[in-house]
Each structure stands twice: as C-alpha cells, then as structure tokens.
Amino acid sequence: MGWRGILGFDYGIVQAPLGPDISGPELVAAVANAGAIGLLRAPDWECPDYLRELIRKTRSLTDKPFGVGLILSFPHEENLKAILDEKVGLLQVYWGEFPKERVDDAHRAGVKVLHQVGSIEQAKKAVDACVDGIIVQGYEAGGHVIGQDGLIALLPRVVDLVGDRDIVVIAAGSIVNGRGYAAALALGAHGVCLGTRFLATEESYAHPIYKRKLVELDKTAYTNIFGRARWPGAPQRVMRTSFFNEYGSLSDHDNETNHPVIGHSTINGMGKEVRRFAGTVPNATTTGEIESMPMYAGEGVGLIKEILPADQVVKNLVEEAKQVIQQRFHSSKNSK
C-alpha cells in the first residue's frame, strides 16, 4: 500500500458519489486507476439492470476495485441487490438507516460498507452496525448536507467515538487540496472524501458550464430551495450563481412543481424535464437554461483554479499533503 492507504486501496482518498450521474464510469475508473477510491452513484429509482451495466462498464475501464453510493431515502432494494450481486469493492450509504443486518448482508457478499454521517448520533448508529468506515460530512460540504456541525468540530468526536475499533474515519467537507488532506489527518481522520474537486475534472460528467463556474465562482450558500418536491427535507450547498443571487428565496409552501420547464436532460439513461428550482444539477446532456439550474459545491470551491484529469487530482493531493506534513510538522518538531 502507498501513503495513507485505507481499506486495501493505495491512498486514503475517496471520490464522492456525485449525483445524479456525474460520477460515471469514466471518472470512477480514472480515480481507481490512480490508486484512490472511486464511487459510482446509484440512480434514485429502481433500475438494477442499468446499474449492473454501469458497474460492468466501469470494470471494462479498470481492473481495480471501486464502489457504488446509495441514497437510502429513495427506492433502493433492487439496486442494493444488484450492487451486492456484482460484488463491488465498496458500498457507500447515505441519508437513512443501514442497520447491522444490512451490513452483514454486504459483508457476506464480500462488499465493505461506508456510512456517511453528519452528526455524532448518526455515527453511533454506524459504529453499532459494524460498518467498515464512516464518512464524516461537515456543514461546509457541497450538495445535500445531512448535518449542522462543522467538520473541524464533528470529526474529532467521531474519531474518539470509534476509538480502537477497526473502522476507518474519513473526513468530508470543503477538502480540495493537500492542505485540507493534512488538516483532516491532524484531526484524526484516516482519509478524505472529496466531491467538488472531482466535479472539476476532465472525466466528470458535469456540464461544461457547471465546470466553468467551479473555477470562476468562490462563494456558496446553504439553502433548501431546490428539489423540495422530489427530496423534501434535504437542504443543499450550492454556488452563488447569478440565478441564485437573484432568485435565492422561495416561499416555504412553494416547490419546483409550480415552476416552468427550463431544460431537458438524460439522467441514467432516462429523458427528464428540468423545472426551475428542481434539484437536478446539469450533466453533459442537459440543454436549456443551464445557468438557472443548481450547481452544488462545497465552501472550498474558491481554491479550485483549473479543470484537471482525475489522476492528477489524486497525485496532487498526495504530494501536497506529504509536503505540508514534512514542512509544517516535521520542521517544527526538529527546530525544538
């Protein structure tokens, strides 16, 4: 294993499952080939045959293990069965309960389980379920945010909770470079999970305008105006685009079903209308008023200056983190 390897992978770097289909086979395979952990995102509806195709296409691009992320608040029983049948390396679960019986099912299939949490209470349930790893998501994170605690406060509490159990703790929330990686390690994490930084890669399936905004913009907002009908009670962090700055408020009783269609998109093989204030981010197929659609990003987006190949992102993270630790920590120790 290489530097800070976790769960049998070379590096302690996880590429978040970017939805609804932004982290496709190309991105996941590129991350896996670089020695990090790539995660597909399962569709938000039951389509096990399509999910199997995604997994098999990814396998045609890499001989390394990878995983699939599953949102538990959407229908997922058939998709979960497909994931376990395909015996992927990892299953990442989020936004719901995944008790020990389910974890045991995954382990019997040879699949390791990561549970993403946003509070110490959720972390306790994950520990009780005997998961293989816990992704601790801070309030700073992009996309849908499950908790209210900042990463720097929550992460050490989860590290202390896990103690000497054989569970890796992975930090998530506005980590985009080696300095963030080193900071997470200093707080006790075994690795890091990045979403926004991997959005801004050549292999990401995000729309080119979305990618450009990740480089151009540096401010985000925590909001609940997008996708209320499809996914109620799921606030999100988005970039402060011109659209958001002008229309970033919505009556508590309003949602996307009351607003016009502003575009179309093919998502996981299905054609979809995109309404104003829908929660679906623009992928490479999306047409219409792209800049009026939500663009998820974490608070660290201001540190992203260019679109890079995914393997270069992994390499930079490792080399920068090593350099920071060597210069900041070892040099300070040696000077005393």
PDB file of C-alpha atoms in Angstrom, residues 15-211:
ATOM      1  CA  GLN A  15     -14.139  10.368  -4.693  1.00  0.00           C
ATOM      2  CA  ALA A  16     -17.680  11.107  -3.530  1.00  0.00           C
ATOM      3  CA  PRO A  17     -20.600   9.550  -5.446  1.00  0.00           C
ATOM      4  CA  LEU A  18     -21.675  12.626  -7.377  1.00  0.00           C
ATOM      5  CA  GLY A  19     -25.316  12.688  -8.331  1.00  0.00           C
ATOM      6  CA  PRO A  20     -27.366  12.023 -10.099  1.00  0.00           C
ATOM      7  CA  ASP A  21     -24.891  10.588 -12.624  1.00  0.00           C
ATOM      8  CA  ILE A  22     -21.920  12.979 -12.541  1.00  0.00           C
ATOM      9  CA  SER A  23     -19.509  10.323 -11.290  1.00  0.00           C
ATOM     10  CA  GLY A  24     -19.906   7.888 -14.155  1.00  0.00           C
ATOM     11  CA  PRO A  25     -17.666   5.008 -15.215  1.00  0.00           C
ATOM     12  CA  GLU A  26     -15.014   7.259 -16.764  1.00  0.00           C
ATOM     13  CA  LEU A  27     -14.426   9.283 -13.607  1.00  0.00           C
ATOM     14  CA  VAL A  28     -14.659   6.322 -11.239  1.00  0.00           C
ATOM     15  CA  ALA A  29     -12.251   4.247 -13.323  1.00  0.00           C
ATOM     16  CA  ALA A  30      -9.765   7.109 -13.589  1.00  0.00           C
ATOM     17  CA  VAL A  31      -9.810   7.552  -9.797  1.00  0.00           C
ATOM     18  CA  ALA A  32      -9.471   3.801  -9.232  1.00  0.00           C
ATOM     19  CA  ASN A  33      -6.584   3.544 -11.696  1.00  0.00           C
ATOM     20  CA  ALA A  34      -4.827   6.313  -9.756  1.00  0.00           C
ATOM     21  CA  GLY A  35      -4.971   4.223  -6.575  1.00  0.00           C
ATOM     22  CA  ALA A  36      -7.826   6.054  -4.863  1.00  0.00           C
ATOM     23  CA  ILE A  37     -11.433   5.033  -4.160  1.00  0.00           C
ATOM     24  CA  GLY A  38     -13.915   5.835  -6.922  1.00  0.00           C
ATOM     25  CA  LEU A  39     -17.655   5.674  -6.280  1.00  0.00           C
ATOM     26  CA  LEU A  40     -20.450   5.446  -8.828  1.00  0.00           C
ATOM     27  CA  ARG A  41     -23.793   6.925  -7.808  1.00  0.00           C
ATOM     28  CA  ALA A  42     -26.763   4.559  -7.973  1.00  0.00           C
ATOM     29  CA  PRO A  43     -29.865   6.033  -9.665  1.00  0.00           C
ATOM     30  CA  ASP A  44     -32.564   7.477  -7.425  1.00  0.00           C
ATOM     31  CA  TRP A  45     -35.079   4.955  -8.702  1.00  0.00           C
ATOM     32  CA  GLU A  46     -35.065   1.203  -9.046  1.00  0.00           C
ATOM     33  CA  CYS A  47     -33.207   0.173 -12.201  1.00  0.00           C
ATOM     34  CA  PRO A  48     -30.965  -2.757 -11.310  1.00  0.00           C
ATOM     35  CA  ASP A  49     -30.210  -3.773 -14.883  1.00  0.00           C
ATOM     36  CA  TYR A  50     -28.972  -0.287 -15.755  1.00  0.00           C
ATOM     37  CA  LEU A  51     -26.904  -0.185 -12.567  1.00  0.00           C
ATOM     38  CA  ARG A  52     -25.322  -3.510 -13.489  1.00  0.00           C
ATOM     39  CA  GLU A  53     -24.403  -2.009 -16.863  1.00  0.00           C
ATOM     40  CA  LEU A  54     -22.737   0.953 -15.120  1.00  0.00           C
ATOM     41  CA  ILE A  55     -20.741  -1.387 -12.893  1.00  0.00           C
ATOM     42  CA  ARG A  56     -19.680  -3.578 -15.810  1.00  0.00           C
ATOM     43  CA  LYS A  57     -18.724  -0.607 -17.961  1.00  0.00           C
ATOM     44  CA  THR A  58     -16.562   0.662 -15.115  1.00  0.00           C
ATOM     45  CA  ARG A  59     -14.930  -2.763 -14.868  1.00  0.00           C
ATOM     46  CA  SER A  60     -14.098  -2.561 -18.566  1.00  0.00           C
ATOM     47  CA  LEU A  61     -12.081   0.598 -17.819  1.00  0.00           C
ATOM     48  CA  THR A  62     -10.235  -0.555 -14.708  1.00  0.00           C
ATOM     49  CA  ASP A  63      -9.073  -3.741 -13.065  1.00  0.00           C
ATOM     50  CA  LYS A  64      -9.005  -2.005  -9.671  1.00  0.00           C
ATOM     51  CA  PRO A  65     -11.804  -2.226  -7.085  1.00  0.00           C
ATOM     52  CA  PHE A  66     -14.347   0.598  -6.810  1.00  0.00           C
ATOM     53  CA  GLY A  67     -17.706   1.214  -5.170  1.00  0.00           C
ATOM     54  CA  VAL A  68     -21.262   2.484  -5.502  1.00  0.00           C
ATOM     55  CA  GLY A  69     -23.062   5.140  -3.465  1.00  0.00           C
ATOM     56  CA  LEU A  70     -26.691   4.579  -2.490  1.00  0.00           C
ATOM     57  CA  ILE A  71     -29.152   7.197  -1.190  1.00  0.00           C
ATOM     58  CA  LEU A  72     -31.328   5.357   1.307  1.00  0.00           C
ATOM     59  CA  SER A  73     -34.220   7.829   1.192  1.00  0.00           C
ATOM     60  CA  PHE A  74     -35.050   6.751  -2.385  1.00  0.00           C
ATOM     61  CA  PRO A  75     -36.296   3.310  -3.532  1.00  0.00           C
ATOM     62  CA  HIS A  76     -33.227   1.102  -3.471  1.00  0.00           C
ATOM     63  CA  GLU A  77     -33.916  -2.545  -2.598  1.00  0.00           C
ATOM     64  CA  GLU A  78     -33.415  -3.880  -6.139  1.00  0.00           C
ATOM     65  CA  ASN A  79     -30.441  -1.602  -6.722  1.00  0.00           C
ATOM     66  CA  LEU A  80     -28.851  -2.797  -3.490  1.00  0.00           C
ATOM     67  CA  LYS A  81     -29.275  -6.412  -4.564  1.00  0.00           C
ATOM     68  CA  ALA A  82     -27.584  -5.625  -7.879  1.00  0.00           C
ATOM     69  CA  ILE A  83     -24.655  -3.971  -6.077  1.00  0.00           C
ATOM     70  CA  LEU A  84     -24.144  -6.980  -3.815  1.00  0.00           C
ATOM     71  CA  ASP A  85     -24.608  -9.456  -6.666  1.00  0.00           C
ATOM     72  CA  GLU A  86     -21.915  -7.639  -8.635  1.00  0.00           C
ATOM     73  CA  LYS A  87     -19.593  -7.788  -5.605  1.00  0.00           C
ATOM     74  CA  VAL A  88     -18.149  -4.311  -5.982  1.00  0.00           C
ATOM     75  CA  GLY A  89     -15.410  -3.327  -3.576  1.00  0.00           C
ATOM     76  CA  LEU A  90     -17.428  -0.864  -1.515  1.00  0.00           C
ATOM     77  CA  LEU A  91     -20.979   0.223  -0.784  1.00  0.00           C
ATOM     78  CA  GLN A  92     -21.412   3.797   0.418  1.00  0.00           C
ATOM     79  CA  VAL A  93     -24.762   4.592   2.055  1.00  0.00           C
ATOM     80  CA  TYR A  94     -26.193   7.966   2.988  1.00  0.00           C
ATOM     81  CA  TRP A  95     -29.313   9.675   4.290  1.00  0.00           C
ATOM     82  CA  GLY A  96     -31.064   6.856   6.109  1.00  0.00           C
ATOM     83  CA  GLU A  97     -30.744   3.832   8.350  1.00  0.00           C
ATOM     84  CA  PHE A  98     -28.491   0.909   7.433  1.00  0.00           C
ATOM     85  CA  PRO A  99     -28.577  -1.489  10.393  1.00  0.00           C
ATOM     86  CA  LYS A 100     -26.187  -4.294  11.219  1.00  0.00           C
ATOM     87  CA  GLU A 101     -28.303  -6.903   9.404  1.00  0.00           C
ATOM     88  CA  ARG A 102     -27.772  -4.986   6.155  1.00  0.00           C
ATOM     89  CA  VAL A 103     -24.077  -4.543   6.832  1.00  0.00           C
ATOM     90  CA  ASP A 104     -23.832  -8.290   7.485  1.00  0.00           C
ATOM     91  CA  ASP A 105     -25.521  -8.963   4.120  1.00  0.00           C
ATOM     92  CA  ALA A 106     -22.933  -6.810   2.391  1.00  0.00           C
ATOM     93  CA  HIS A 107     -20.058  -8.496   4.221  1.00  0.00           C
ATOM     94  CA  ARG A 108     -21.350 -11.927   3.206  1.00  0.00           C
ATOM     95  CA  ALA A 109     -21.180 -10.719  -0.404  1.00  0.00           C
ATOM     96  CA  GLY A 110     -17.601  -9.548   0.152  1.00  0.00           C
ATOM     97  CA  VAL A 111     -18.575  -5.857  -0.007  1.00  0.00           C
ATOM     98  CA  LYS A 112     -17.254  -3.332   2.512  1.00  0.00           C
ATOM     99  CA  VAL A 113     -19.624  -0.639   3.817  1.00  0.00           C
ATOM    100  CA  LEU A 114     -19.036   3.082   4.286  1.00  0.00           C
ATOM    101  CA  HIS A 115     -21.772   5.064   6.034  1.00  0.00           C
ATOM    102  CA  GLN A 116     -21.777   8.846   5.567  1.00  0.00           C
ATOM    103  CA  VAL A 117     -22.996  10.768   8.598  1.00  0.00           C
ATOM    104  CA  GLY A 118     -23.484  14.357   9.689  1.00  0.00           C
ATOM    105  CA  SER A 119     -23.857  14.026  13.455  1.00  0.00           C
ATOM    106  CA  ILE A 120     -22.433  12.117  16.387  1.00  0.00           C
ATOM    107  CA  GLU A 121     -25.780  10.343  16.832  1.00  0.00           C
ATOM    108  CA  GLN A 122     -25.638   9.003  13.280  1.00  0.00           C
ATOM    109  CA  ALA A 123     -22.019   7.984  13.816  1.00  0.00           C
ATOM    110  CA  LYS A 124     -23.009   5.961  16.901  1.00  0.00           C
ATOM    111  CA  LYS A 125     -25.545   4.016  14.826  1.00  0.00           C
ATOM    112  CA  ALA A 126     -22.906   3.352  12.162  1.00  0.00           C
ATOM    113  CA  VAL A 127     -20.478   2.068  14.790  1.00  0.00           C
ATOM    114  CA  ASP A 128     -23.189  -0.199  16.240  1.00  0.00           C
ATOM    115  CA  ALA A 129     -23.847  -1.535  12.738  1.00  0.00           C
ATOM    116  CA  CYS A 130     -20.173  -2.557  12.452  1.00  0.00           C
ATOM    117  CA  VAL A 131     -19.519  -0.686   9.226  1.00  0.00           C
ATOM    118  CA  ASP A 132     -16.024  -0.691   7.735  1.00  0.00           C
ATOM    119  CA  GLY A 133     -15.773   3.061   7.523  1.00  0.00           C
ATOM    120  CA  ILE A 134     -17.566   6.271   8.467  1.00  0.00           C
ATOM    121  CA  ILE A 135     -17.511   9.327   6.223  1.00  0.00           C
ATOM    122  CA  VAL A 136     -17.950  12.377   8.437  1.00  0.00           C
ATOM    123  CA  GLN A 137     -19.613  15.150   6.431  1.00  0.00           C
ATOM    124  CA  GLY A 138     -19.235  18.690   7.696  1.00  0.00           C
ATOM    125  CA  TYR A 139     -21.684  21.524   7.185  1.00  0.00           C
ATOM    126  CA  GLU A 140     -19.190  23.058   4.721  1.00  0.00           C
ATOM    127  CA  ALA A 141     -19.772  20.285   2.189  1.00  0.00           C
ATOM    128  CA  GLY A 142     -21.371  20.757  -1.199  1.00  0.00           C
ATOM    129  CA  GLY A 143     -24.521  19.047  -2.418  1.00  0.00           C
ATOM    130  CA  HIS A 144     -27.032  17.709   0.069  1.00  0.00           C
ATOM    131  CA  VAL A 145     -25.892  18.299   3.633  1.00  0.00           C
ATOM    132  CA  ILE A 146     -27.262  15.992   6.315  1.00  0.00           C
ATOM    133  CA  GLY A 147     -25.969  17.740   9.470  1.00  0.00           C
ATOM    134  CA  GLN A 148     -25.397  21.118  11.054  1.00  0.00           C
ATOM    135  CA  ASP A 149     -21.935  20.626  12.569  1.00  0.00           C
ATOM    136  CA  GLY A 150     -18.734  21.930  11.063  1.00  0.00           C
ATOM    137  CA  LEU A 151     -16.133  19.334  10.147  1.00  0.00           C
ATOM    138  CA  ILE A 152     -13.457  20.636  12.499  1.00  0.00           C
ATOM    139  CA  ALA A 153     -15.798  20.132  15.477  1.00  0.00           C
ATOM    140  CA  LEU A 154     -17.501  16.898  14.439  1.00  0.00           C
ATOM    141  CA  LEU A 155     -14.570  14.908  13.068  1.00  0.00           C
ATOM    142  CA  PRO A 156     -12.553  14.576  16.327  1.00  0.00           C
ATOM    143  CA  ARG A 157     -15.688  13.495  18.197  1.00  0.00           C
ATOM    144  CA  VAL A 158     -16.264  10.683  15.716  1.00  0.00           C
ATOM    145  CA  VAL A 159     -12.585   9.716  15.877  1.00  0.00           C
ATOM    146  CA  ASP A 160     -12.876   9.474  19.680  1.00  0.00           C
ATOM    147  CA  LEU A 161     -16.122   7.519  19.392  1.00  0.00           C
ATOM    148  CA  VAL A 162     -14.561   4.953  17.061  1.00  0.00           C
ATOM    149  CA  GLY A 163     -11.521   4.586  19.305  1.00  0.00           C
ATOM    150  CA  ASP A 164      -9.503   1.471  18.567  1.00  0.00           C
ATOM    151  CA  ARG A 165     -12.260  -0.292  16.612  1.00  0.00           C
ATOM    152  CA  ASP A 166     -11.375  -1.488  13.133  1.00  0.00           C
ATOM    153  CA  ILE A 167     -13.370   1.295  11.459  1.00  0.00           C
ATOM    154  CA  VAL A 168     -11.737   3.939   9.279  1.00  0.00           C
ATOM    155  CA  VAL A 169     -12.868   7.540   9.684  1.00  0.00           C
ATOM    156  CA  ILE A 170     -12.956   9.656   6.529  1.00  0.00           C
ATOM    157  CA  ALA A 171     -13.346  13.435   6.507  1.00  0.00           C
ATOM    158  CA  ALA A 172     -15.629  15.203   4.010  1.00  0.00           C
ATOM    159  CA  GLY A 173     -16.486  18.859   3.566  1.00  0.00           C
ATOM    160  CA  SER A 174     -14.588  21.522   1.596  1.00  0.00           C
ATOM    161  CA  ILE A 175     -11.396  19.493   1.256  1.00  0.00           C
ATOM    162  CA  VAL A 176      -9.945  20.254  -2.174  1.00  0.00           C
ATOM    163  CA  ASN A 177      -6.165  20.134  -1.793  1.00  0.00           C
ATOM    164  CA  GLY A 178      -3.270  18.661   0.151  1.00  0.00           C
ATOM    165  CA  ARG A 179      -3.548  21.212   2.938  1.00  0.00           C
ATOM    166  CA  GLY A 180      -7.086  20.055   3.625  1.00  0.00           C
ATOM    167  CA  TYR A 181      -5.947  16.448   3.474  1.00  0.00           C
ATOM    168  CA  ALA A 182      -3.173  17.107   6.020  1.00  0.00           C
ATOM    169  CA  ALA A 183      -5.574  19.024   8.275  1.00  0.00           C
ATOM    170  CA  ALA A 184      -8.011  16.117   8.291  1.00  0.00           C
ATOM    171  CA  LEU A 185      -5.213  13.718   9.239  1.00  0.00           C
ATOM    172  CA  ALA A 186      -4.169  16.061  12.046  1.00  0.00           C
ATOM    173  CA  LEU A 187      -7.726  15.852  13.398  1.00  0.00           C
ATOM    174  CA  GLY A 188      -7.532  12.069  13.454  1.00  0.00           C
ATOM    175  CA  ALA A 189      -9.051  11.032  10.129  1.00  0.00           C
ATOM    176  CA  HIS A 190      -7.605   8.094   8.219  1.00  0.00           C
ATOM    177  CA  GLY A 191      -8.560   9.594   4.853  1.00  0.00           C
ATOM    178  CA  VAL A 192     -10.582  12.201   2.996  1.00  0.00           C
ATOM    179  CA  CYS A 193     -13.628  12.236   0.714  1.00  0.00           C
ATOM    180  CA  LEU A 194     -13.854  14.894  -1.997  1.00  0.00           C
ATOM    181  CA  GLY A 195     -16.808  15.836  -4.163  1.00  0.00           C
ATOM    182  CA  THR A 196     -16.340  19.357  -5.516  1.00  0.00           C
ATOM    183  CA  ARG A 197     -12.693  18.823  -6.505  1.00  0.00           C
ATOM    184  CA  PHE A 198     -13.642  15.721  -8.528  1.00  0.00           C
ATOM    185  CA  LEU A 199     -16.555  17.577 -10.136  1.00  0.00           C
ATOM    186  CA  ALA A 200     -13.921  19.870 -11.629  1.00  0.00           C
ATOM    187  CA  THR A 201     -12.153  17.126 -13.576  1.00  0.00           C
ATOM    188  CA  GLU A 202     -11.954  16.217 -17.224  1.00  0.00           C
ATOM    189  CA  GLU A 203     -13.701  12.888 -16.630  1.00  0.00           C
ATOM    190  CA  SER A 204     -16.590  14.312 -14.594  1.00  0.00           C
ATOM    191  CA  TYR A 205     -19.960  14.118 -16.364  1.00  0.00           C
ATOM    192  CA  ALA A 206     -20.923  17.611 -15.221  1.00  0.00           C
ATOM    193  CA  HIS A 207     -21.996  20.120 -17.880  1.00  0.00           C
ATOM    194  CA  PRO A 208     -19.119  22.268 -19.216  1.00  0.00           C
ATOM    195  CA  ILE A 209     -20.794  25.437 -17.907  1.00  0.00           C
ATOM    196  CA  TYR A 210     -21.059  23.866 -14.457  1.00  0.00           C
ATOM    197  CA  LYS A 211     -17.361  23.018 -14.561  1.00  0.00           C
TER     198      LYS A 211
END
